[in-house]
Amino acid sequence: MGFSVIKLSGTAPIPVTPSTPVGSSWGASLEQELEPRGDGNYRVTVTANGTCNNIAYNLTPNNPAPSDVLPVLRPVITGPGGTSRPYGIWWLGGGGDATNGYYNNATLAVNGNGAPGPLAWSVPQGASKVSLSCTSCSFPLVTSSQPSANCVYDIEIKVNFSGFYSNAYQLNVNSPYYVESGGLSTTEDYLDGWFTVIPYRNRDRCQYQMPSIALNEVFGTFTPSPWAKPAALGLSSYGSYTWYDQIFISGCAACTPPSVQRNPANQTLADQAQQYWRIGSEHSRHRSLRPAKHVSTVHGTWRPRQCFADSVRDQSCVLQHTQQ
Amino acid sequence: MRPTTYATVVVCLTACASKLFGAPIGVQPLSQLLNKAEVVFVGRIIQGVQSDVNASAIFQIERMLKGSSRAGTVPASFSTLPAISGNKDLRGQIGIWFLTKKSDGSLEVMPPFVGAVPVEFHSMPALAALPASWMADPSASTVEKVIRELAAALEQLPAGSVLWSALLSQPLTESDPSLSRLYQRLQSSGSEPVAAAGLKGSIVKGDLAALQSLASRAQRGLSNASSTIATQAVCEFSNGNPRALAVLAEMAAMRSQPELRRCAVLALRTIHSRETIQYLLPLLDDTDSDIRYQAMAGIASYANTGFLPGEKQLVIDGVVTPRNTEPLYTPETGANFPTGDRFRLDEPRVIAFWKQWVRVKVPEAVR
């Protein structure tokens, strides 16, 4: 076992007078900051020299043995699962989707490893991406406030005990990025009407396909038509990566259905509204990334295009529509 | 909507206004359905009515797949939402039904879909009589029995709703080799969606032969019915076998199949072993911006192995394999793995960085 030798030196005045009894003793202490040195095995070897009347005296002529080894470990931060492994959380516009494993926060803990003094948490890297519920507590909750700029763990959180710092605990904040076509849609007869199913998938900011996540739809204003209007609904979870928008209209054989202009050459729309998909919640109209926009038509065959939901490529999706 | 070999008689009982309905839905994982189901059977509704949001039926059991019933019939209720309320006679509907026990001991139908679906979608399609070629061994799992019933029904359907194909091609968690046999049986079907579902199952499990089979079919052109299913399988392929990487690279070059290309590059990115770099490097200059990003992300993922949220282990032919003998991560490699939106703002510089990085760190990939 090797040791780096760190020499600490200092002076301590000893008030010796002619009346000082033989055998008197004094103590002195020296302190050094551990922070620049960090983890390691420490031991203390004391040598003392004194000067009296300008004569130097070796006060430890017997070369006392070094102390026992004192292992010093930096404080260790642990996250979910009680490990110090890096962790990924999500920005869903506020809130999380625990059902599907998309957490927007994590509770941290620290093992001080014997470090004394009050503790203080900080975010030395990526401070704009997360917030801490408290900085002088034992179990702060770190919550996402923005997505990371990179697809690696690029947020660092540290805690210090009187200036002795832990190693960084690393985090990443991801978020949904866009809704894309999940393949060809299908339209079939349904009772006396039609039934269209449009597959979709979600991608995150690192452009991976996202497994099941809660989502909901929001409609804009429908163009006036005699057709009934759908209620906006949500979806809590689904198997694998693909989800579907089902759109159907049906009536009753005994009813007079509203008239529909059947003119494929003109691509006349039977009904239309803007449809927004909110990713991250089954219910909240306010949760999520900037909305993925696309123009929806009811009745007919749909072919959605890829939609980006950010200000850089804030383009509307175009649904190619052909009437049945 | 349903195979014409059996009757679907859904009659509107009262005069009603037209109903427009839209809702997001998803496939309920089969394993979850089966875990929750008390009884699973192929059966026909012999008596049943939907009245607004309430519906109930008595089922004639044709084939029991899980559970038992002393009587040949079983009653159950449905739950629906106001948005899909209606007044219908449900008699005649045949399907694979999953019934769960409610707190009062009665049985309720569990749809195979999550979300609000009409009662016609509260079962999987099924045939009145199962052809011998689809019969399962008596020892087969309930999952296998259900999949065989569904495949047999879909073979009879004309190119129908994507939802039925989605049910058949969903990922299954049963262990091999029973799944391998099942997927082989699906692949031998003359129905494109059924065969594609079998191919997908094999590909997602890492079967190299299935991947090669898809590549050959893609060269000849994939039909609409099978392309969606098979393409998604490639997106989920994760076997780092070097021969598989070469097949993925072949797919990435198929300009007539843009979605297949994108999935092939995504698969290379997900695998991001050292051997993928030679295939990803030339794609940094592709004309498709998504492919350029995925190629960059694949190289950046290899460089930043160990520092990637959600990173999957490298698996080669079922064996977990380390990607590197030593870490390659540096703060610079981390800073040059931007999210998609940031990549678009800084693309030329990021691509130049990774080209140079590969020249230095993976020189064998530079041809």
XYZ file of C-alpha atoms in Angstrom, chain A residues 95-283:
189
model
C -45.216 15.739 -14.188
C -44.245 12.207 -15.070
C -45.800 9.028 -16.408
C -44.923 6.504 -13.736
C -47.233 3.854 -15.206
C -44.965 3.569 -18.202
C -41.697 4.204 -16.390
C -41.148 7.798 -17.468
C -40.134 9.577 -14.282
C -39.543 13.288 -14.165
C -37.735 13.192 -10.857
C -35.527 11.117 -8.632
C -34.787 11.154 -4.930
C -31.129 11.338 -4.053
C -29.376 10.262 -0.902
C -25.814 10.563 0.280
C -23.448 8.487 2.339
C -21.143 11.041 3.890
C -18.514 8.378 4.648
C -17.765 10.092 7.892
C -17.362 13.578 6.473
C -18.279 16.063 9.164
C -20.101 19.311 8.977
C -23.217 20.600 7.274
C -23.951 19.389 3.766
C -24.871 21.405 0.706
C -26.116 20.154 -2.678
C -25.311 21.839 -5.953
C -25.655 21.350 -9.700
C -22.293 22.342 -11.164
C -23.239 21.179 -14.678
C -26.626 21.400 -16.330
C -28.235 23.597 -13.701
C -30.851 24.838 -16.164
C -32.075 21.273 -16.817
C -33.011 20.285 -13.273
C -34.028 21.753 -9.949
C -33.417 20.504 -6.436
C -36.173 20.526 -3.855
C -33.683 21.547 -1.186
C -29.948 22.065 -0.898
C -29.294 21.486 2.782
C -31.331 18.341 3.226
C -30.506 14.675 3.254
C -32.845 13.493 0.500
C -33.370 16.136 -2.147
C -35.728 15.492 -5.027
C -34.173 16.351 -8.351
C -36.810 17.284 -10.917
C -36.467 17.926 -14.613
C -37.089 21.414 -15.923
C -35.704 21.143 -19.472
C -34.374 18.398 -21.697
C -30.644 17.787 -21.963
C -28.748 19.101 -24.942
C -26.913 15.831 -25.463
C -27.679 12.154 -25.491
C -25.216 11.338 -22.722
C -25.313 11.952 -18.993
C -24.564 15.636 -19.149
C -25.946 16.867 -15.847
C -23.860 16.661 -12.692
C -24.997 16.934 -9.105
C -22.623 17.114 -6.185
C -22.878 17.415 -2.436
C -20.230 18.733 -0.091
C -19.686 18.429 3.606
C -17.940 21.565 4.772
C -16.267 21.851 1.413
C -15.335 18.173 0.918
C -17.123 17.201 -2.276
C -18.632 14.006 -3.515
C -17.933 12.732 -6.984
C -20.533 13.863 -9.473
C -23.822 12.041 -9.713
C -24.798 12.065 -13.374
C -28.192 12.507 -14.926
C -29.769 13.001 -18.308
C -33.139 14.543 -19.120
C -34.814 13.250 -22.257
C -38.176 14.188 -23.708
C -40.537 13.172 -26.509
C -39.518 14.864 -29.719
C -41.949 13.972 -32.466
C -44.791 11.799 -33.592
C -44.171 9.847 -36.771
C -46.131 7.600 -39.032
C -46.159 3.998 -37.824
C -46.912 2.606 -41.257
C -49.785 2.543 -43.670
C -53.237 3.284 -42.371
C -56.268 1.210 -43.284
C -59.873 2.116 -43.932
C -62.681 -0.387 -43.977
C -66.422 -0.484 -43.949
C -67.862 -0.243 -40.473
C -71.564 -0.859 -40.062
C -72.965 1.681 -42.514
C -69.948 3.947 -42.329
C -66.196 3.812 -42.359
C -63.412 2.970 -39.971
C -59.889 4.307 -40.383
C -56.907 3.259 -38.303
C -53.705 5.277 -38.438
C -50.558 3.886 -36.807
C -48.167 6.225 -35.041
C -44.929 6.008 -33.120
C -43.173 8.480 -30.858
C -39.512 9.377 -30.957
C -37.491 10.929 -28.183
C -34.967 13.695 -28.466
C -32.213 11.245 -29.320
C -34.484 9.888 -32.032
C -35.047 6.513 -30.474
C -38.483 4.971 -30.767
C -40.267 5.323 -27.458
C -42.083 2.419 -25.899
C -45.530 2.901 -24.375
C -46.197 6.373 -22.992
C -49.451 8.057 -22.027
C -50.840 10.467 -24.582
C -53.978 12.396 -25.436
C -55.459 14.278 -28.319
C -56.757 17.806 -28.549
C -58.906 19.052 -31.395
C -59.039 22.497 -32.836
C -62.190 23.933 -34.289
C -64.014 21.665 -36.689
C -65.246 23.081 -39.944
C -68.994 23.363 -39.833
C -70.694 20.244 -41.082
C -73.751 18.260 -40.106
C -71.567 15.398 -38.914
C -71.204 14.706 -35.185
C -67.899 15.718 -33.633
C -65.694 13.364 -31.645
C -64.662 13.850 -28.058
C -60.942 14.117 -27.473
C -59.663 11.110 -25.562
C -56.416 9.744 -24.185
C -54.482 6.520 -23.920
C -52.781 5.329 -20.751
C -50.437 2.709 -22.175
C -50.018 0.269 -25.030
C -47.917 -2.709 -26.003
C -44.637 -2.199 -27.834
C -43.925 0.996 -29.810
C -46.942 1.571 -32.022
C -50.242 3.182 -31.126
C -53.194 3.921 -33.344
C -55.729 6.621 -33.971
C -59.074 5.051 -34.747
C -61.581 7.243 -36.503
C -64.967 6.036 -37.531
C -68.322 7.291 -38.437
C -71.426 5.255 -38.504
C -75.074 5.835 -38.223
C -78.055 3.678 -38.501
C -79.478 2.037 -41.566
C -82.780 3.686 -40.767
C -81.278 7.166 -40.576
C -80.493 9.544 -43.320
C -76.760 10.076 -43.135
C -75.426 13.551 -43.828
C -74.556 14.048 -47.435
C -70.970 13.692 -48.387
C -69.470 15.125 -51.501
C -67.817 12.298 -53.314
C -65.410 13.885 -55.662
C -61.968 12.347 -55.420
C -60.657 14.521 -58.184
C -61.318 17.592 -56.083
C -60.189 15.968 -52.855
C -63.129 17.604 -51.153
C -62.920 17.300 -47.432
C -65.869 15.868 -45.587
C -64.847 17.307 -42.255
C -61.712 18.872 -40.896
C -60.054 20.011 -37.748
C -56.563 20.393 -36.453
C -55.535 17.555 -34.192
C -52.788 17.809 -31.606
C -51.123 14.924 -29.870
C -49.915 15.546 -26.347
C -47.304 13.017 -25.287
C -46.750 12.291 -21.608
C -50.205 12.271 -20.098
C -53.525 10.547 -20.680
C -55.518 13.595 -19.709
